[in-house]
PDB file of C-alpha atoms in Angstrom:
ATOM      1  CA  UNK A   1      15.154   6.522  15.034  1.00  0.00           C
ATOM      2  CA  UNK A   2      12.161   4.648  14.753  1.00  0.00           C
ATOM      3  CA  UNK A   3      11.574   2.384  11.510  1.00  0.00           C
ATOM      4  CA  UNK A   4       8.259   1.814   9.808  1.00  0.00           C
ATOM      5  CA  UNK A   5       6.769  -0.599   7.517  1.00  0.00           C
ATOM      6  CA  UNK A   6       4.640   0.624   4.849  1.00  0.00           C
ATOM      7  CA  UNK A   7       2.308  -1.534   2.848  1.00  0.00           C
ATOM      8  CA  UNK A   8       0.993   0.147  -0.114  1.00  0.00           C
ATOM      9  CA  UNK A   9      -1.548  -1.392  -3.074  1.00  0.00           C
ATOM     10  CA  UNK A  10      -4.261   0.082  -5.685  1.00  0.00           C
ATOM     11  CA  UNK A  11      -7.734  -0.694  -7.099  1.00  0.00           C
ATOM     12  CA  UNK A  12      -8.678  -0.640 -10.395  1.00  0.00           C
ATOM     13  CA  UNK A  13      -5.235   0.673 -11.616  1.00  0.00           C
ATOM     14  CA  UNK A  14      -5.415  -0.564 -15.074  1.00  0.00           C
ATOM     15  CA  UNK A  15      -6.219   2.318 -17.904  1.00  0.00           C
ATOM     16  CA  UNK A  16      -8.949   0.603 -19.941  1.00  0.00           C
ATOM     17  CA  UNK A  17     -11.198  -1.124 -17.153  1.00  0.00           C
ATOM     18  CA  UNK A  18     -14.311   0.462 -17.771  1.00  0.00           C
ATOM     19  CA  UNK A  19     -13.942   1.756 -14.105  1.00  0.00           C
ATOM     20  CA  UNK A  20     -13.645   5.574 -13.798  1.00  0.00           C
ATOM     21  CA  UNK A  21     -12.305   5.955 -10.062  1.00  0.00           C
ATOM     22  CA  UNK A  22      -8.898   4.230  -8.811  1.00  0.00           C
ATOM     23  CA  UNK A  23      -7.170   4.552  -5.413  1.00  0.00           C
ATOM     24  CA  UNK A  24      -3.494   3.963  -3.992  1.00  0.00           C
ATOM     25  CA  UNK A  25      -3.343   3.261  -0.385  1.00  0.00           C
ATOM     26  CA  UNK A  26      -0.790   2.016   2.202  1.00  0.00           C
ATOM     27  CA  UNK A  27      -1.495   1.342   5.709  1.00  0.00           C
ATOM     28  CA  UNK A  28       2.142   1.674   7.901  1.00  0.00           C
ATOM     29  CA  UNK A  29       2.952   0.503  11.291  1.00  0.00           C
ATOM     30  CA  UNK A  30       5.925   0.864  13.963  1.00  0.00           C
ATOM     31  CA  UNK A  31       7.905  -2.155  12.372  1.00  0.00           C
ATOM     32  CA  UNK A  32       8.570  -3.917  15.827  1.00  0.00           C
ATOM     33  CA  UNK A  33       4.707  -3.923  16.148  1.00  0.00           C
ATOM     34  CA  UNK A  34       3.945  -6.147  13.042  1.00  0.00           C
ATOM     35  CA  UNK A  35       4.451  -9.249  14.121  1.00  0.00           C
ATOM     36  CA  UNK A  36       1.774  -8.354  17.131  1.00  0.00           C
ATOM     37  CA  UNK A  37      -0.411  -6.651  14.124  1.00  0.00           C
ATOM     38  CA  UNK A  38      -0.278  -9.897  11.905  1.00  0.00           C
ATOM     39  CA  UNK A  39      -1.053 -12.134  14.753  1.00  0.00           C
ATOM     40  CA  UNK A  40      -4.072 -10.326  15.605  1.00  0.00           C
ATOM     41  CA  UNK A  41      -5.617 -10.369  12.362  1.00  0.00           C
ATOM     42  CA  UNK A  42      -4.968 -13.970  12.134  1.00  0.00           C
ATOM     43  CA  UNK A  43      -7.302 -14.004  15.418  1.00  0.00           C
ATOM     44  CA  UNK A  44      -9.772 -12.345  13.907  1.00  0.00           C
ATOM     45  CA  UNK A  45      -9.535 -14.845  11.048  1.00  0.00           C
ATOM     46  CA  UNK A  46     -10.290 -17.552  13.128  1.00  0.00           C
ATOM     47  CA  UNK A  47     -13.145 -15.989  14.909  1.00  0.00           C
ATOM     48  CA  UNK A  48     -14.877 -16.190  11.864  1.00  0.00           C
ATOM     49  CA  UNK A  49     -14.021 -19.299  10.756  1.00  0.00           C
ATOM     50  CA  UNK A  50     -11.544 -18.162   8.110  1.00  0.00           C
ATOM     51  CA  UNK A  51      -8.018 -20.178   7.473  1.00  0.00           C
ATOM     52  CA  UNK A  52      -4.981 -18.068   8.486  1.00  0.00           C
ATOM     53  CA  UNK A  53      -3.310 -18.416   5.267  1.00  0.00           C
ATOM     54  CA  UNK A  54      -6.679 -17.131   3.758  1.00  0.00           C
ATOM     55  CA  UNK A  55      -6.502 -14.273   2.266  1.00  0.00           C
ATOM     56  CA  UNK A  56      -9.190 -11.063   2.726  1.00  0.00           C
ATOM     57  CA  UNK A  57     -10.083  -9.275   0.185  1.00  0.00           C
ATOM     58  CA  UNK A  58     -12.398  -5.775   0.356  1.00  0.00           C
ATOM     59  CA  UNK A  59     -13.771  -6.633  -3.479  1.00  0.00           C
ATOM     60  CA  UNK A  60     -14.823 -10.376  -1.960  1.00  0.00           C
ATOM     61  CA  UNK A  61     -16.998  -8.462   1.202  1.00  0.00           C
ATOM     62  CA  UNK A  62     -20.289 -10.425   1.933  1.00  0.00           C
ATOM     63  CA  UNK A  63     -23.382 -10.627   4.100  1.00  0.00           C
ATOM     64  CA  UNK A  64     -22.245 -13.984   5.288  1.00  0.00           C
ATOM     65  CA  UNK A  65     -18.367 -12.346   6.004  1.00  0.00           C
ATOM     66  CA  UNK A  66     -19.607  -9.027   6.917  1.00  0.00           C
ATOM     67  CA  UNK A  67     -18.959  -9.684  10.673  1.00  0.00           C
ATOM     68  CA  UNK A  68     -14.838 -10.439   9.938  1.00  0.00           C
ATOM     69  CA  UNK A  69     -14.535  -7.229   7.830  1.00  0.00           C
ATOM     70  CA  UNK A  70     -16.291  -5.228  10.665  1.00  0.00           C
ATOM     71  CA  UNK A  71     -13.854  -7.011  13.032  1.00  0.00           C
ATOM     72  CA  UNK A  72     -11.056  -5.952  10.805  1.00  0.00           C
ATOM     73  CA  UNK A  73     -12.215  -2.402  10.119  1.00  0.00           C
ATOM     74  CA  UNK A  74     -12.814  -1.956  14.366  1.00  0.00           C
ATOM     75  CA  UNK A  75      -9.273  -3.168  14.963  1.00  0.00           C
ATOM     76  CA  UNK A  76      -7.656  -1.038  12.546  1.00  0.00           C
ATOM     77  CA  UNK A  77      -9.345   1.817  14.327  1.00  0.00           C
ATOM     78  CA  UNK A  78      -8.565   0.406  17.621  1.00  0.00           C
ATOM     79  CA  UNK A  79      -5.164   0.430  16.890  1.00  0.00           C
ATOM     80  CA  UNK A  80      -2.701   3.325  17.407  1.00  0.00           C
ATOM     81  CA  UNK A  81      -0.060   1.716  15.488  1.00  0.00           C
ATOM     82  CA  UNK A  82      -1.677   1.307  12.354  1.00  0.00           C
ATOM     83  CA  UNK A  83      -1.925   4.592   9.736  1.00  0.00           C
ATOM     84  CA  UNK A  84      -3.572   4.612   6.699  1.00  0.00           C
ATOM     85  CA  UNK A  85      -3.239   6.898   3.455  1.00  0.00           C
ATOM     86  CA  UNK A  86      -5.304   7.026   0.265  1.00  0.00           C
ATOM     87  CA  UNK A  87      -5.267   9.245  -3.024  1.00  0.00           C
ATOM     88  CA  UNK A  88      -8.564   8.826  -4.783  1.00  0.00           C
ATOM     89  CA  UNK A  89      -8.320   9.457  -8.560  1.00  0.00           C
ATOM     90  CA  UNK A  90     -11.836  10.306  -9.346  1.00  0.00           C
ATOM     91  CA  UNK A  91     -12.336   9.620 -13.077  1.00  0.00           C
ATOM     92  CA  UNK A  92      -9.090   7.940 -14.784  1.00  0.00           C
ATOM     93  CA  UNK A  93     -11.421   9.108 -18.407  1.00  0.00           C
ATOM     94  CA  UNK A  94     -10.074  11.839 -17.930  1.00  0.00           C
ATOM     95  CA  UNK A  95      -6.464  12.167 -17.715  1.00  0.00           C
ATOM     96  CA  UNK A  96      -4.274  13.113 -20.794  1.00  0.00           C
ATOM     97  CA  UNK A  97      -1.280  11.164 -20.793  1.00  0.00           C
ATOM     98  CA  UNK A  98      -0.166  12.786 -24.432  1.00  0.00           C
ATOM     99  CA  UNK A  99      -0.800  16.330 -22.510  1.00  0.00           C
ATOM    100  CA  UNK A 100       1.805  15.433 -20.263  1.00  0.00           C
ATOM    101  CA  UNK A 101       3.891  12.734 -22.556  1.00  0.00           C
ATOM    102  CA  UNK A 102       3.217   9.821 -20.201  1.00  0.00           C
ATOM    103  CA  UNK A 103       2.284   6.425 -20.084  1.00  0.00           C
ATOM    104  CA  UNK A 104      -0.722   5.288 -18.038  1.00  0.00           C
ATOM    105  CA  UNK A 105       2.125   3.390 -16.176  1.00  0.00           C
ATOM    106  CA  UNK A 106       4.551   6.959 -15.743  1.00  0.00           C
ATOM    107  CA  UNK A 107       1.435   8.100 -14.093  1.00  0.00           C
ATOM    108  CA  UNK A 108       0.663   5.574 -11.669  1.00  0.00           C
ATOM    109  CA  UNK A 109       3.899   5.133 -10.175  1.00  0.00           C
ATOM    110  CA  UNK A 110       3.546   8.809  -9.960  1.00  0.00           C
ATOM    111  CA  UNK A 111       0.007   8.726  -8.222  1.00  0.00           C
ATOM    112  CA  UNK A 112       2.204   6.266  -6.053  1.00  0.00           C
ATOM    113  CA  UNK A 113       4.689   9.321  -4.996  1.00  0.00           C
ATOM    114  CA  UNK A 114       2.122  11.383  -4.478  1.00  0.00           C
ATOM    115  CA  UNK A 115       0.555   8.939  -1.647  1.00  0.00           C
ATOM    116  CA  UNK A 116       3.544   8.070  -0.272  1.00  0.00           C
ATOM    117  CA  UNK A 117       5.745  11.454   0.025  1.00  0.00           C
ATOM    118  CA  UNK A 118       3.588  12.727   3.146  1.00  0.00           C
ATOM    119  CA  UNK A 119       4.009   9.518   5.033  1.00  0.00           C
ATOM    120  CA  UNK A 120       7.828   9.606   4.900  1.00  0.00           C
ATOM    121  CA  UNK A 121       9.815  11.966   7.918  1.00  0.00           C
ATOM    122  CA  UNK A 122      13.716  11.890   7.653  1.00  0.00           C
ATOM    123  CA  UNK A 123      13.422  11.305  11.282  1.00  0.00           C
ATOM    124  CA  UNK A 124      12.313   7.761  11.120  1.00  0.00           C
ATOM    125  CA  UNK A 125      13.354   5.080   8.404  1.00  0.00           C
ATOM    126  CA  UNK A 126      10.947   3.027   6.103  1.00  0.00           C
ATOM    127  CA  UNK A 127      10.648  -0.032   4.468  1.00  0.00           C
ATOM    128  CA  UNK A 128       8.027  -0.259   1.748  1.00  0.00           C
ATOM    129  CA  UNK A 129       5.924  -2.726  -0.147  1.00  0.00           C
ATOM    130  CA  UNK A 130       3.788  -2.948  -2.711  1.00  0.00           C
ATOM    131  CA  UNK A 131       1.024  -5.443  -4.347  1.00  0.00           C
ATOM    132  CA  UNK A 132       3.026  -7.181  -7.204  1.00  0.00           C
ATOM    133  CA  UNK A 133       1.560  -5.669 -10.057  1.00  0.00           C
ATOM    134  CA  UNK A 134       2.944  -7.217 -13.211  1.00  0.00           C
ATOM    135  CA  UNK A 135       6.238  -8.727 -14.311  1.00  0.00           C
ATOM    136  CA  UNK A 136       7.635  -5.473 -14.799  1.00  0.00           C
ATOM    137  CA  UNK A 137       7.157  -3.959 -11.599  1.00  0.00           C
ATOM    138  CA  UNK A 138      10.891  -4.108 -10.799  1.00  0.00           C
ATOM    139  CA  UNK A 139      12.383  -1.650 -12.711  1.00  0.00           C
ATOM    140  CA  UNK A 140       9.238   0.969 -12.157  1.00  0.00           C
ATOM    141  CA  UNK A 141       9.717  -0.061  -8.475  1.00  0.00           C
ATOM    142  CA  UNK A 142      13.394   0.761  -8.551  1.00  0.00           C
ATOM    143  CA  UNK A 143      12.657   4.016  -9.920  1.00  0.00           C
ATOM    144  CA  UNK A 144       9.852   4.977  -7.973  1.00  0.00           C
ATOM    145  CA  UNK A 145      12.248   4.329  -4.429  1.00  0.00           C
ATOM    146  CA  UNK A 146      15.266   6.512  -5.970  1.00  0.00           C
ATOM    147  CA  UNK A 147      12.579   9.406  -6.818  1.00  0.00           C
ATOM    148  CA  UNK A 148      11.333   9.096  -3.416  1.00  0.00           C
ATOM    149  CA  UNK A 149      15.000   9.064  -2.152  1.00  0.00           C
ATOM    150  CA  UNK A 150      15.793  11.888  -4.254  1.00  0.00           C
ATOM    151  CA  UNK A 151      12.852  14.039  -3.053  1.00  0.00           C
ATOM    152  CA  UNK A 152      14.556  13.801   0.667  1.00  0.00           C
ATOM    153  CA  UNK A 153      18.194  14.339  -0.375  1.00  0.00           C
ATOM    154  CA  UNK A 154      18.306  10.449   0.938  1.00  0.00           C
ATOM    155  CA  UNK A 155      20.711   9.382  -1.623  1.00  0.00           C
ATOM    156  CA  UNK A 156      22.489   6.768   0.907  1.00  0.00           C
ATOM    157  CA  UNK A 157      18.994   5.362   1.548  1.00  0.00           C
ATOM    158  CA  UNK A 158      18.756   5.507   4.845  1.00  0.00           C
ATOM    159  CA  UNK A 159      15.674   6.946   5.457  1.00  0.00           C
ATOM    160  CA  UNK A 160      13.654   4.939   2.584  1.00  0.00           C
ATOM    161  CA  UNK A 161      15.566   2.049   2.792  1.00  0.00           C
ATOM    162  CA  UNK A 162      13.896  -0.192   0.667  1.00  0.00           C
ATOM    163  CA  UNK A 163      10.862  -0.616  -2.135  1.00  0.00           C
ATOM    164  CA  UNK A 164      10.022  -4.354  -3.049  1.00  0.00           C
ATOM    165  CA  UNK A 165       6.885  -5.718  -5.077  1.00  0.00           C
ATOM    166  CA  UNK A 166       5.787  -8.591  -2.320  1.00  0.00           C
ATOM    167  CA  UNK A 167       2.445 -11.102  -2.918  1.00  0.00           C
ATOM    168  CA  UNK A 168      -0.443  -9.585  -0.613  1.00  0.00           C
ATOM    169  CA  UNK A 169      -1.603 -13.087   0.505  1.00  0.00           C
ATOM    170  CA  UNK A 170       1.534 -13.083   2.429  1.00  0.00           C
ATOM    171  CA  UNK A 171       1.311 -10.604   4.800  1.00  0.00           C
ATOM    172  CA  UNK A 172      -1.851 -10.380   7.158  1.00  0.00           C
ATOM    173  CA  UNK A 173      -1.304  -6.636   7.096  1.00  0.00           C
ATOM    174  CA  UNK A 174      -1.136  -6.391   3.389  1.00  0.00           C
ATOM    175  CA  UNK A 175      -4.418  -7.356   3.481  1.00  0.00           C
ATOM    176  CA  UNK A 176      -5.584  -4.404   5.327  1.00  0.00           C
ATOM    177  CA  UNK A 177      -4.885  -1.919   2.285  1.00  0.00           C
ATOM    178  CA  UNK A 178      -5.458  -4.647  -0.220  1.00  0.00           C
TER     179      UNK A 178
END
């Protein structure tokens, strides 16, 4: 059985941002193939003059760094180990969390499901990670991996064997979704 590594984060996830659209993403790899994957985009890093340990960000994309993202962007695409997923909320201004008797927070861990349930195959196992999003991540993390668990009957956890909140500076790949 083959095992994956998923790598999941949002944009403008908070409620009250003044930013109608959000997104949830994870890009996911064979997970004997991210050490190659990490090393690569370190590369490209240092083709452009960027520090390793620097990290990318899509938000911080300029004319003078326009060259690295391209870089990055052509070796995602390049790559047949690397997989990407997105769910697009168009206009957050319009949800009713009362309607449904939610928080905003119930709802984004739920937009999380949603993106990752079609990436996961009982065939293969996972290991997921997210953006740390606050200091109270843990318990909606913990919650979020046994619904996912639950949804496959994979109440041992082997097939979704882990979700963990890590720091997306960390983890070259991270970087790719961040």
């Amino acid at each position: 059985m083959e095992s994956f590594k998923v790598y999941c984060d949002e944009s403008c996830h908070l409620e009250h941002d003044g930013i109608n659209a959000m997104g949830i993403g994870a890009v996911w790899c064979p997970a004997n193939k991210i050490r190659e994957i990490n090393e690569r985009i370190k590369e490209i890093k240092l083709k452009h003059g960027v520090r390793p340990t620097s990290e990318i960000k899509w938000t911080k994309v300029s004319p003078q760094k326009g060259a690295l993202y391209e870089d990055i962007i052509n070796y995602f695409f390049d790559d047949d180990d690397l997989h990407f997923r997105c769910v697009i909320i168009p206009n957050k201004t319009q949800l009713d969390h009362r309607k449904y008797n939610q928080t905003h927070d119930d709802w984004y861990y739920k937009m999380y499901f949603t993106m990752l349930k079609i990436i996961f195959s009982p065939q293969h196992r996972y290991c997921v990670y997210t953006d740390i999003k606050d200091t109270h991540s843990g318990a909606r993390i913990e919650k979020l991996h046994d619904v996912c668990c639950n949804n496959y009957h994979d109440f041992s956890r082997k097939i979704i064997k882990n979700i963990q909140p890590i720091r997306s500076n960390e983890v070259q790949v991270m970087q790719i979704v961040d």
